[in-house]
Amino acid sequence: MKAVVCRSPGELVLEDRPEPGAPPAGWALVAVSHVGICGTDYHIFEGKHPFLAYPRIMGHEVSGTVIEVGEGVDLAVGEAVVVNPYLACGKCIACRQGKPNCCVMIEVLGVHRDGAMCEQILVPAQNLYPANGLSLADAAAVEFLAIGAHAVRRSLADPGARTLVIGAGPIGLGTALFARIAGLDVTLLDMSAERLGFAESELGFATLDGSRGAAADLVREATGGDGFDVVFDATGNTRSVQSAFAHVAHGGALVLVSVVKDDIAFSDPEFHKREMMLIGSRNALRADFDHVAASIRNGALPLAKLVTHRTTFGETPHDLARWAHEKSGLIKAVIQVG
């Protein structure tokens, strides 16, 4: 089969790889249809991922069609599926508590093991969710949106809560959209006027332009000095995460959606006097995938606006390398594989 392989940082090629073969018991063989390109994929290409072994087939935002099933699998051949790329052990404390998204030994397709920028892939059947009427192109967007849906559910915020989402990239926009679906009053903060313009004109969000002043001042002015009831940080930037504590209202919550590799420092007196909640949000659960799929079906998500770039399988090495540097107008790019 053909596969797009990142042989080393900056080296992305289309090459022949052996087909995966027949699925073992509990697994299914999937013909890959569409793959979304994530910020993680750009980081892998650029050599910025700290825990990755090359060569690697990337790709974890995936839709496809079942072409063969192993023993005990209750999926029909020919069924369109959304792939949950978080492969959990099923035995650790997190898995035993129904939280496979933070499995102690989790493996993510396209990161810890080869992913779906290829023609066929083997996946545990429990990680395949029927698309139930979603187009295969739309089904490939479910995973990245599920990250934001999960973060909003983790926040425990009540409808009407004044909400700040920091970072207007794909994950931040997804978080903002699901916060709005949950009835929260959402404002986006970013340093990019282009992305804020998109959030305003195309998605209808209130925005704060961090390039026009100190974020603390902008938040103070927007909230009359109170701060926001719930703040989501989706920037992947250490300084942004540390400054986000000050944007939270007394009695509010800070949800860390993105991950940074550095230690985070904050003022304990400021944290305690607010009686803040600090919440980590990792990956997503089946309930989040289902919520996203239902929201696409009922028209609550403007998916056509979010997917701004598309490419073919053959053009992926060229286009992914280009988009790693040419970000203007780019929200989400999707590869048509099958």
PDB file of N, CA, C and O in Angstrom, residues 99-174:
ATOM      1  N   LYS A  99     -12.046   6.050  32.057  1.00  0.00           N
ATOM      2  CA  LYS A  99     -11.356   7.211  31.494  1.00  0.00           C
ATOM      3  C   LYS A  99     -10.196   6.771  30.595  1.00  0.00           C
ATOM      4  O   LYS A  99      -9.030   7.102  30.833  1.00  0.00           O
ATOM      5  N   PRO A 100     -10.496   6.034  29.517  1.00  0.00           N
ATOM      6  CA  PRO A 100      -9.413   5.562  28.641  1.00  0.00           C
ATOM      7  C   PRO A 100      -8.691   6.690  27.921  1.00  0.00           C
ATOM      8  O   PRO A 100      -7.591   6.482  27.408  1.00  0.00           O
ATOM      9  N   ASN A 101      -9.288   7.875  27.905  1.00  0.00           N
ATOM     10  CA  ASN A 101      -8.631   9.025  27.277  1.00  0.00           C
ATOM     11  C   ASN A 101      -7.343   9.419  27.996  1.00  0.00           C
ATOM     12  O   ASN A 101      -6.467  10.063  27.399  1.00  0.00           O
ATOM     13  N   CYS A 102      -7.216   9.038  29.269  1.00  0.00           N
ATOM     14  CA  CYS A 102      -5.981   9.329  30.007  1.00  0.00           C
ATOM     15  C   CYS A 102      -5.366   8.043  30.546  1.00  0.00           C
ATOM     16  O   CYS A 102      -4.807   8.000  31.644  1.00  0.00           O
ATOM     17  N   CYS A 103      -5.469   6.993  29.742  1.00  0.00           N
ATOM     18  CA  CYS A 103      -4.854   5.698  30.065  1.00  0.00           C
ATOM     19  C   CYS A 103      -3.386   5.886  30.403  1.00  0.00           C
ATOM     20  O   CYS A 103      -2.670   6.663  29.772  1.00  0.00           O
ATOM     21  N   VAL A 104      -2.924   5.149  31.394  1.00  0.00           N
ATOM     22  CA  VAL A 104      -1.528   5.233  31.823  1.00  0.00           C
ATOM     23  C   VAL A 104      -0.577   4.866  30.688  1.00  0.00           C
ATOM     24  O   VAL A 104       0.515   5.436  30.551  1.00  0.00           O
ATOM     25  N   MET A 105      -0.986   3.921  29.841  1.00  0.00           N
ATOM     26  CA  MET A 105      -0.118   3.430  28.757  1.00  0.00           C
ATOM     27  C   MET A 105      -0.699   3.744  27.387  1.00  0.00           C
ATOM     28  O   MET A 105      -0.519   2.988  26.430  1.00  0.00           O
ATOM     29  N   ILE A 106      -1.377   4.866  27.264  1.00  0.00           N
ATOM     30  CA  ILE A 106      -2.063   5.213  26.024  1.00  0.00           C
ATOM     31  C   ILE A 106      -1.082   5.319  24.853  1.00  0.00           C
ATOM     32  O   ILE A 106       0.056   5.739  24.999  1.00  0.00           O
ATOM     33  N   GLU A 107      -1.557   4.864  23.703  1.00  0.00           N
ATOM     34  CA  GLU A 107      -0.830   5.044  22.451  1.00  0.00           C
ATOM     35  C   GLU A 107      -1.755   5.752  21.476  1.00  0.00           C
ATOM     36  O   GLU A 107      -2.893   5.303  21.257  1.00  0.00           O
ATOM     37  N   VAL A 108      -1.278   6.830  20.891  1.00  0.00           N
ATOM     38  CA  VAL A 108      -2.072   7.592  19.931  1.00  0.00           C
ATOM     39  C   VAL A 108      -1.586   7.261  18.531  1.00  0.00           C
ATOM     40  O   VAL A 108      -0.382   7.325  18.239  1.00  0.00           O
ATOM     41  N   LEU A 109      -2.532   6.890  17.670  1.00  0.00           N
ATOM     42  CA  LEU A 109      -2.173   6.628  16.281  1.00  0.00           C
ATOM     43  C   LEU A 109      -1.492   7.856  15.677  1.00  0.00           C
ATOM     44  O   LEU A 109      -1.923   8.985  15.899  1.00  0.00           O
ATOM     45  N   GLY A 110      -0.435   7.621  14.939  1.00  0.00           N
ATOM     46  CA  GLY A 110       0.272   8.713  14.291  1.00  0.00           C
ATOM     47  C   GLY A 110       1.287   9.405  15.166  1.00  0.00           C
ATOM     48  O   GLY A 110       2.019  10.281  14.699  1.00  0.00           O
ATOM     49  N   VAL A 111       1.345   9.000  16.447  1.00  0.00           N
ATOM     50  CA  VAL A 111       2.313   9.602  17.379  1.00  0.00           C
ATOM     51  C   VAL A 111       3.160   8.497  18.005  1.00  0.00           C
ATOM     52  O   VAL A 111       4.342   8.372  17.730  1.00  0.00           O
ATOM     53  N   HIS A 112       2.531   7.684  18.852  1.00  0.00           N
ATOM     54  CA  HIS A 112       3.254   6.607  19.523  1.00  0.00           C
ATOM     55  C   HIS A 112       3.416   5.380  18.629  1.00  0.00           C
ATOM     56  O   HIS A 112       4.298   4.553  18.854  1.00  0.00           O
ATOM     57  N   ARG A 113       2.516   5.245  17.651  1.00  0.00           N
ATOM     58  CA  ARG A 113       2.610   4.173  16.651  1.00  0.00           C
ATOM     59  C   ARG A 113       2.125   4.750  15.329  1.00  0.00           C
ATOM     60  O   ARG A 113       1.522   5.826  15.292  1.00  0.00           O
ATOM     61  N   ASP A 114       2.387   4.027  14.241  1.00  0.00           N
ATOM     62  CA  ASP A 114       2.034   4.564  12.930  1.00  0.00           C
ATOM     63  C   ASP A 114       0.541   4.832  12.830  1.00  0.00           C
ATOM     64  O   ASP A 114      -0.297   4.082  13.351  1.00  0.00           O
ATOM     65  N   GLY A 115       0.223   5.924  12.120  1.00  0.00           N
ATOM     66  CA  GLY A 115      -1.143   6.381  11.993  1.00  0.00           C
ATOM     67  C   GLY A 115      -1.747   6.117  10.632  1.00  0.00           C
ATOM     68  O   GLY A 115      -1.423   5.120   9.967  1.00  0.00           O
ATOM     69  N   ALA A 116      -2.602   7.031  10.184  1.00  0.00           N
ATOM     70  CA  ALA A 116      -3.525   6.746   9.089  1.00  0.00           C
ATOM     71  C   ALA A 116      -3.236   7.487   7.791  1.00  0.00           C
ATOM     72  O   ALA A 116      -4.081   7.485   6.901  1.00  0.00           O
ATOM     73  N   MET A 117      -2.066   8.098   7.640  1.00  0.00           N
ATOM     74  CA  MET A 117      -1.722   8.663   6.330  1.00  0.00           C
ATOM     75  C   MET A 117      -1.218   7.531   5.441  1.00  0.00           C
ATOM     76  O   MET A 117      -0.065   7.462   5.025  1.00  0.00           O
ATOM     77  N   CYS A 118      -2.146   6.595   5.173  1.00  0.00           N
ATOM     78  CA  CYS A 118      -1.859   5.398   4.394  1.00  0.00           C
ATOM     79  C   CYS A 118      -3.189   4.865   3.893  1.00  0.00           C
ATOM     80  O   CYS A 118      -4.248   5.378   4.255  1.00  0.00           O
ATOM     81  N   GLU A 119      -3.143   3.836   3.075  1.00  0.00           N
ATOM     82  CA  GLU A 119      -4.377   3.358   2.452  1.00  0.00           C
ATOM     83  C   GLU A 119      -5.187   2.428   3.345  1.00  0.00           C
ATOM     84  O   GLU A 119      -6.414   2.365   3.231  1.00  0.00           O
ATOM     85  N   GLN A 120      -4.530   1.705   4.251  1.00  0.00           N
ATOM     86  CA  GLN A 120      -5.230   0.780   5.143  1.00  0.00           C
ATOM     87  C   GLN A 120      -4.595   0.831   6.528  1.00  0.00           C
ATOM     88  O   GLN A 120      -3.385   1.046   6.654  1.00  0.00           O
ATOM     89  N   ILE A 121      -5.434   0.583   7.548  1.00  0.00           N
ATOM     90  CA  ILE A 121      -4.909   0.582   8.912  1.00  0.00           C
ATOM     91  C   ILE A 121      -5.718  -0.380   9.770  1.00  0.00           C
ATOM     92  O   ILE A 121      -6.944  -0.515   9.607  1.00  0.00           O
ATOM     93  N   LEU A 122      -5.033  -1.068  10.665  1.00  0.00           N
ATOM     94  CA  LEU A 122      -5.691  -1.928  11.645  1.00  0.00           C
ATOM     95  C   LEU A 122      -6.023  -1.117  12.895  1.00  0.00           C
ATOM     96  O   LEU A 122      -5.175  -0.377  13.410  1.00  0.00           O
ATOM     97  N   VAL A 123      -7.260  -1.274  13.394  1.00  0.00           N
ATOM     98  CA  VAL A 123      -7.728  -0.520  14.558  1.00  0.00           C
ATOM     99  C   VAL A 123      -8.542  -1.438  15.458  1.00  0.00           C
ATOM    100  O   VAL A 123      -9.334  -2.246  14.954  1.00  0.00           O
ATOM    101  N   PRO A 124      -8.368  -1.350  16.791  1.00  0.00           N
ATOM    102  CA  PRO A 124      -9.271  -2.103  17.674  1.00  0.00           C
ATOM    103  C   PRO A 124     -10.720  -1.717  17.404  1.00  0.00           C
ATOM    104  O   PRO A 124     -11.044  -0.527  17.259  1.00  0.00           O
ATOM    105  N   ALA A 125     -11.590  -2.694  17.347  1.00  0.00           N
ATOM    106  CA  ALA A 125     -12.987  -2.431  17.011  1.00  0.00           C
ATOM    107  C   ALA A 125     -13.641  -1.462  17.989  1.00  0.00           C
ATOM    108  O   ALA A 125     -14.527  -0.681  17.612  1.00  0.00           O
ATOM    109  N   GLN A 126     -13.202  -1.494  19.260  1.00  0.00           N
ATOM    110  CA  GLN A 126     -13.788  -0.587  20.249  1.00  0.00           C
ATOM    111  C   GLN A 126     -13.460   0.879  19.961  1.00  0.00           C
ATOM    112  O   GLN A 126     -14.077   1.779  20.534  1.00  0.00           O
ATOM    113  N   ASN A 127     -12.495   1.117  19.079  1.00  0.00           N
ATOM    114  CA  ASN A 127     -12.114   2.471  18.707  1.00  0.00           C
ATOM    115  C   ASN A 127     -12.754   2.924  17.403  1.00  0.00           C
ATOM    116  O   ASN A 127     -12.388   3.979  16.876  1.00  0.00           O
ATOM    117  N   LEU A 128     -13.696   2.157  16.899  1.00  0.00           N
ATOM    118  CA  LEU A 128     -14.388   2.505  15.661  1.00  0.00           C
ATOM    119  C   LEU A 128     -15.849   2.802  15.954  1.00  0.00           C
ATOM    120  O   LEU A 128     -16.557   1.958  16.517  1.00  0.00           O
ATOM    121  N   TYR A 129     -16.292   3.992  15.580  1.00  0.00           N
ATOM    122  CA  TYR A 129     -17.663   4.425  15.839  1.00  0.00           C
ATOM    123  C   TYR A 129     -18.393   4.614  14.511  1.00  0.00           C
ATOM    124  O   TYR A 129     -17.912   5.354  13.636  1.00  0.00           O
ATOM    125  N   PRO A 130     -19.542   3.969  14.328  1.00  0.00           N
ATOM    126  CA  PRO A 130     -20.280   4.126  13.075  1.00  0.00           C
ATOM    127  C   PRO A 130     -20.564   5.598  12.765  1.00  0.00           C
ATOM    128  O   PRO A 130     -20.953   6.378  13.643  1.00  0.00           O
ATOM    129  N   ALA A 131     -20.343   5.969  11.500  1.00  0.00           N
ATOM    130  CA  ALA A 131     -20.531   7.365  11.097  1.00  0.00           C
ATOM    131  C   ALA A 131     -22.006   7.746  11.077  1.00  0.00           C
ATOM    132  O   ALA A 131     -22.345   8.936  11.176  1.00  0.00           O
ATOM    133  N   ASN A 132     -22.882   6.765  10.924  1.00  0.00           N
ATOM    134  CA  ASN A 132     -24.334   6.995  11.018  1.00  0.00           C
ATOM    135  C   ASN A 132     -24.800   8.192  10.198  1.00  0.00           C
ATOM    136  O   ASN A 132     -25.431   9.128  10.709  1.00  0.00           O
ATOM    137  N   GLY A 133     -24.468   8.175   8.920  1.00  0.00           N
ATOM    138  CA  GLY A 133     -24.973   9.206   8.022  1.00  0.00           C
ATOM    139  C   GLY A 133     -24.040  10.361   7.773  1.00  0.00           C
ATOM    140  O   GLY A 133     -24.275  11.162   6.856  1.00  0.00           O
ATOM    141  N   LEU A 134     -22.991  10.509   8.566  1.00  0.00           N
ATOM    142  CA  LEU A 134     -22.004  11.550   8.268  1.00  0.00           C
ATOM    143  C   LEU A 134     -21.266  11.193   6.986  1.00  0.00           C
ATOM    144  O   LEU A 134     -20.955  10.026   6.732  1.00  0.00           O
ATOM    145  N   SER A 135     -20.957  12.194   6.170  1.00  0.00           N
ATOM    146  CA  SER A 135     -20.070  11.930   5.045  1.00  0.00           C
ATOM    147  C   SER A 135     -18.699  11.568   5.583  1.00  0.00           C
ATOM    148  O   SER A 135     -18.323  11.947   6.704  1.00  0.00           O
ATOM    149  N   LEU A 136     -17.929  10.828   4.801  1.00  0.00           N
ATOM    150  CA  LEU A 136     -16.595  10.445   5.254  1.00  0.00           C
ATOM    151  C   LEU A 136     -15.696  11.668   5.403  1.00  0.00           C
ATOM    152  O   LEU A 136     -14.803  11.685   6.256  1.00  0.00           O
ATOM    153  N   ALA A 137     -15.920  12.704   4.609  1.00  0.00           N
ATOM    154  CA  ALA A 137     -15.142  13.939   4.768  1.00  0.00           C
ATOM    155  C   ALA A 137     -15.453  14.599   6.104  1.00  0.00           C
ATOM    156  O   ALA A 137     -14.546  15.020   6.833  1.00  0.00           O
ATOM    157  N   ASP A 138     -16.737  14.690   6.453  1.00  0.00           N
ATOM    158  CA  ASP A 138     -17.111  15.285   7.737  1.00  0.00           C
ATOM    159  C   ASP A 138     -16.671  14.414   8.911  1.00  0.00           C
ATOM    160  O   ASP A 138     -16.284  14.928   9.966  1.00  0.00           O
ATOM    161  N   ALA A 139     -16.720  13.101   8.734  1.00  0.00           N
ATOM    162  CA  ALA A 139     -16.361  12.192   9.821  1.00  0.00           C
ATOM    163  C   ALA A 139     -14.904  12.362  10.243  1.00  0.00           C
ATOM    164  O   ALA A 139     -14.558  12.123  11.409  1.00  0.00           O
ATOM    165  N   ALA A 140     -14.043  12.787   9.322  1.00  0.00           N
ATOM    166  CA  ALA A 140     -12.626  12.984   9.657  1.00  0.00           C
ATOM    167  C   ALA A 140     -12.404  14.193  10.553  1.00  0.00           C
ATOM    168  O   ALA A 140     -11.320  14.348  11.121  1.00  0.00           O
ATOM    169  N   ALA A 141     -13.411  15.054  10.698  1.00  0.00           N
ATOM    170  CA  ALA A 141     -13.278  16.236  11.550  1.00  0.00           C
ATOM    171  C   ALA A 141     -13.751  15.992  12.973  1.00  0.00           C
ATOM    172  O   ALA A 141     -13.575  16.854  13.846  1.00  0.00           O
ATOM    173  N   VAL A 142     -14.337  14.832  13.231  1.00  0.00           N
ATOM    174  CA  VAL A 142     -14.941  14.587  14.541  1.00  0.00           C
ATOM    175  C   VAL A 142     -13.896  14.607  15.650  1.00  0.00           C
ATOM    176  O   VAL A 142     -14.112  15.200  16.713  1.00  0.00           O
ATOM    177  N   GLU A 143     -12.745  13.981  15.421  1.00  0.00           N
ATOM    178  CA  GLU A 143     -11.763  13.852  16.503  1.00  0.00           C
ATOM    179  C   GLU A 143     -11.257  15.203  16.990  1.00  0.00           C
ATOM    180  O   GLU A 143     -11.199  15.452  18.206  1.00  0.00           O
ATOM    181  N   PHE A 144     -10.869  16.090  16.080  1.00  0.00           N
ATOM    182  CA  PHE A 144     -10.297  17.356  16.552  1.00  0.00           C
ATOM    183  C   PHE A 144     -11.348  18.197  17.267  1.00  0.00           C
ATOM    184  O   PHE A 144     -11.039  18.903  18.229  1.00  0.00           O
ATOM    185  N   LEU A 145     -12.590  18.105  16.850  1.00  0.00           N
ATOM    186  CA  LEU A 145     -13.649  18.847  17.533  1.00  0.00           C
ATOM    187  C   LEU A 145     -13.998  18.211  18.879  1.00  0.00           C
ATOM    188  O   LEU A 145     -14.414  18.901  19.814  1.00  0.00           O
ATOM    189  N   ALA A 146     -13.806  16.908  19.002  1.00  0.00           N
ATOM    190  CA  ALA A 146     -14.089  16.226  20.267  1.00  0.00           C
ATOM    191  C   ALA A 146     -13.180  16.705  21.385  1.00  0.00           C
ATOM    192  O   ALA A 146     -13.555  16.663  22.568  1.00  0.00           O
ATOM    193  N   ILE A 147     -11.974  17.175  21.043  1.00  0.00           N
ATOM    194  CA  ILE A 147     -11.064  17.715  22.059  1.00  0.00           C
ATOM    195  C   ILE A 147     -11.729  18.886  22.788  1.00  0.00           C
ATOM    196  O   ILE A 147     -11.719  18.969  24.021  1.00  0.00           O
ATOM    197  N   GLY A 148     -12.302  19.807  22.010  1.00  0.00           N
ATOM    198  CA  GLY A 148     -12.979  20.953  22.615  1.00  0.00           C
ATOM    199  C   GLY A 148     -14.253  20.565  23.333  1.00  0.00           C
ATOM    200  O   GLY A 148     -14.564  21.096  24.406  1.00  0.00           O
ATOM    201  N   ALA A 149     -15.003  19.628  22.752  1.00  0.00           N
ATOM    202  CA  ALA A 149     -16.231  19.180  23.405  1.00  0.00           C
ATOM    203  C   ALA A 149     -15.926  18.566  24.764  1.00  0.00           C
ATOM    204  O   ALA A 149     -16.659  18.792  25.742  1.00  0.00           O
ATOM    205  N   HIS A 150     -14.854  17.796  24.843  1.00  0.00           N
ATOM    206  CA  HIS A 150     -14.462  17.180  26.112  1.00  0.00           C
ATOM    207  C   HIS A 150     -14.051  18.249  27.126  1.00  0.00           C
ATOM    208  O   HIS A 150     -14.425  18.180  28.301  1.00  0.00           O
ATOM    209  N   ALA A 151     -13.288  19.242  26.668  1.00  0.00           N
ATOM    210  CA  ALA A 151     -12.842  20.309  27.571  1.00  0.00           C
ATOM    211  C   ALA A 151     -14.029  21.068  28.154  1.00  0.00           C
ATOM    212  O   ALA A 151     -14.047  21.399  29.353  1.00  0.00           O
ATOM    213  N   VAL A 152     -15.028  21.333  27.337  1.00  0.00           N
ATOM    214  CA  VAL A 152     -16.211  22.052  27.823  1.00  0.00           C
ATOM    215  C   VAL A 152     -16.952  21.208  28.851  1.00  0.00           C
ATOM    216  O   VAL A 152     -17.393  21.702  29.898  1.00  0.00           O
ATOM    217  N   ARG A 153     -17.069  19.919  28.594  1.00  0.00           N
ATOM    218  CA  ARG A 153     -17.734  19.038  29.560  1.00  0.00           C
ATOM    219  C   ARG A 153     -16.947  18.972  30.862  1.00  0.00           C
ATOM    220  O   ARG A 153     -17.525  18.938  31.961  1.00  0.00           O
ATOM    221  N   ARG A 154     -15.628  18.964  30.765  1.00  0.00           N
ATOM    222  CA  ARG A 154     -14.777  18.932  31.958  1.00  0.00           C
ATOM    223  C   ARG A 154     -14.923  20.206  32.795  1.00  0.00           C
ATOM    224  O   ARG A 154     -14.716  20.171  34.012  1.00  0.00           O
ATOM    225  N   SER A 155     -15.273  21.314  32.180  1.00  0.00           N
ATOM    226  CA  SER A 155     -15.314  22.605  32.888  1.00  0.00           C
ATOM    227  C   SER A 155     -16.418  22.684  33.927  1.00  0.00           C
ATOM    228  O   SER A 155     -16.341  23.492  34.860  1.00  0.00           O
ATOM    229  N   LEU A 156     -17.476  21.878  33.765  1.00  0.00           N
ATOM    230  CA  LEU A 156     -18.638  21.892  34.671  1.00  0.00           C
ATOM    231  C   LEU A 156     -19.337  23.245  34.692  1.00  0.00           C
ATOM    232  O   LEU A 156     -20.072  23.563  35.637  1.00  0.00           O
ATOM    233  N   ALA A 157     -19.104  24.062  33.655  1.00  0.00           N
ATOM    234  CA  ALA A 157     -19.671  25.414  33.638  1.00  0.00           C
ATOM    235  C   ALA A 157     -21.171  25.381  33.389  1.00  0.00           C
ATOM    236  O   ALA A 157     -21.684  24.551  32.632  1.00  0.00           O
ATOM    237  N   ASP A 158     -21.873  26.296  34.034  1.00  0.00           N
ATOM    238  CA  ASP A 158     -23.318  26.418  33.871  1.00  0.00           C
ATOM    239  C   ASP A 158     -23.648  27.311  32.677  1.00  0.00           C
ATOM    240  O   ASP A 158     -22.880  28.220  32.339  1.00  0.00           O
ATOM    241  N   PRO A 159     -24.799  27.084  32.034  1.00  0.00           N
ATOM    242  CA  PRO A 159     -25.214  27.967  30.944  1.00  0.00           C
ATOM    243  C   PRO A 159     -25.190  29.428  31.390  1.00  0.00           C
ATOM    244  O   PRO A 159     -25.571  29.755  32.519  1.00  0.00           O
ATOM    245  N   GLY A 160     -24.727  30.281  30.500  1.00  0.00           N
ATOM    246  CA  GLY A 160     -24.633  31.697  30.802  1.00  0.00           C
ATOM    247  C   GLY A 160     -23.305  32.129  31.379  1.00  0.00           C
ATOM    248  O   GLY A 160     -23.035  33.337  31.489  1.00  0.00           O
ATOM    249  N   ALA A 161     -22.472  31.173  31.770  1.00  0.00           N
ATOM    250  CA  ALA A 161     -21.174  31.526  32.353  1.00  0.00           C
ATOM    251  C   ALA A 161     -20.349  32.340  31.363  1.00  0.00           C
ATOM    252  O   ALA A 161     -20.247  32.000  30.184  1.00  0.00           O
ATOM    253  N   ARG A 162     -19.759  33.413  31.869  1.00  0.00           N
ATOM    254  CA  ARG A 162     -18.920  34.266  31.026  1.00  0.00           C
ATOM    255  C   ARG A 162     -17.596  33.543  30.794  1.00  0.00           C
ATOM    256  O   ARG A 162     -16.886  33.201  31.745  1.00  0.00           O
ATOM    257  N   THR A 163     -17.279  33.299  29.524  1.00  0.00           N
ATOM    258  CA  THR A 163     -16.231  32.347  29.156  1.00  0.00           C
ATOM    259  C   THR A 163     -15.199  32.983  28.233  1.00  0.00           C
ATOM    260  O   THR A 163     -15.554  33.670  27.275  1.00  0.00           O
ATOM    261  N   LEU A 164     -13.937  32.708  28.525  1.00  0.00           N
ATOM    262  CA  LEU A 164     -12.838  33.156  27.666  1.00  0.00           C
ATOM    263  C   LEU A 164     -12.115  31.933  27.125  1.00  0.00           C
ATOM    264  O   LEU A 164     -11.701  31.060  27.885  1.00  0.00           O
ATOM    265  N   VAL A 165     -11.951  31.881  25.803  1.00  0.00           N
ATOM    266  CA  VAL A 165     -11.127  30.865  25.163  1.00  0.00           C
ATOM    267  C   VAL A 165      -9.886  31.569  24.621  1.00  0.00           C
ATOM    268  O   VAL A 165      -9.989  32.466  23.783  1.00  0.00           O
ATOM    269  N   ILE A 166      -8.732  31.168  25.119  1.00  0.00           N
ATOM    270  CA  ILE A 166      -7.469  31.769  24.685  1.00  0.00           C
ATOM    271  C   ILE A 166      -6.856  30.864  23.623  1.00  0.00           C
ATOM    272  O   ILE A 166      -6.580  29.686  23.878  1.00  0.00           O
ATOM    273  N   GLY A 167      -6.663  31.422  22.436  1.00  0.00           N
ATOM    274  CA  GLY A 167      -6.134  30.654  21.316  1.00  0.00           C
ATOM    275  C   GLY A 167      -7.219  30.378  20.294  1.00  0.00           C
ATOM    276  O   GLY A 167      -8.161  29.624  20.565  1.00  0.00           O
ATOM    277  N   ALA A 168      -7.099  30.994  19.107  1.00  0.00           N
ATOM    278  CA  ALA A 168      -8.124  30.853  18.066  1.00  0.00           C
ATOM    279  C   ALA A 168      -7.669  29.936  16.942  1.00  0.00           C
ATOM    280  O   ALA A 168      -8.030  30.135  15.782  1.00  0.00           O
ATOM    281  N   GLY A 169      -6.838  28.921  17.279  1.00  0.00           N
ATOM    282  CA  GLY A 169      -6.523  27.874  16.326  1.00  0.00           C
ATOM    283  C   GLY A 169      -7.653  26.863  16.265  1.00  0.00           C
ATOM    284  O   GLY A 169      -8.724  27.070  16.858  1.00  0.00           O
ATOM    285  N   PRO A 170      -7.459  25.749  15.552  1.00  0.00           N
ATOM    286  CA  PRO A 170      -8.538  24.765  15.413  1.00  0.00           C
ATOM    287  C   PRO A 170      -9.088  24.247  16.738  1.00  0.00           C
ATOM    288  O   PRO A 170     -10.306  24.123  16.901  1.00  0.00           O
ATOM    289  N   ILE A 171      -8.207  23.940  17.702  1.00  0.00           N
ATOM    290  CA  ILE A 171      -8.688  23.418  18.986  1.00  0.00           C
ATOM    291  C   ILE A 171      -9.420  24.503  19.762  1.00  0.00           C
ATOM    292  O   ILE A 171     -10.471  24.250  20.371  1.00  0.00           O
ATOM    293  N   GLY A 172      -8.881  25.719  19.762  1.00  0.00           N
ATOM    294  CA  GLY A 172      -9.560  26.819  20.446  1.00  0.00           C
ATOM    295  C   GLY A 172     -10.909  27.127  19.830  1.00  0.00           C
ATOM    296  O   GLY A 172     -11.897  27.359  20.546  1.00  0.00           O
ATOM    297  N   LEU A 173     -10.985  27.133  18.510  1.00  0.00           N
ATOM    298  CA  LEU A 173     -12.262  27.394  17.846  1.00  0.00           C
ATOM    299  C   LEU A 173     -13.261  26.286  18.138  1.00  0.00           C
ATOM    300  O   LEU A 173     -14.446  26.554  18.386  1.00  0.00           O
ATOM    301  N   GLY A 174     -12.793  25.035  18.140  1.00  0.00           N
ATOM    302  CA  GLY A 174     -13.684  23.941  18.502  1.00  0.00           C
ATOM    303  C   GLY A 174     -14.186  24.068  19.925  1.00  0.00           C
ATOM    304  O   GLY A 174     -15.370  23.838  20.208  1.00  0.00           O
TER     305      GLY A 174
END
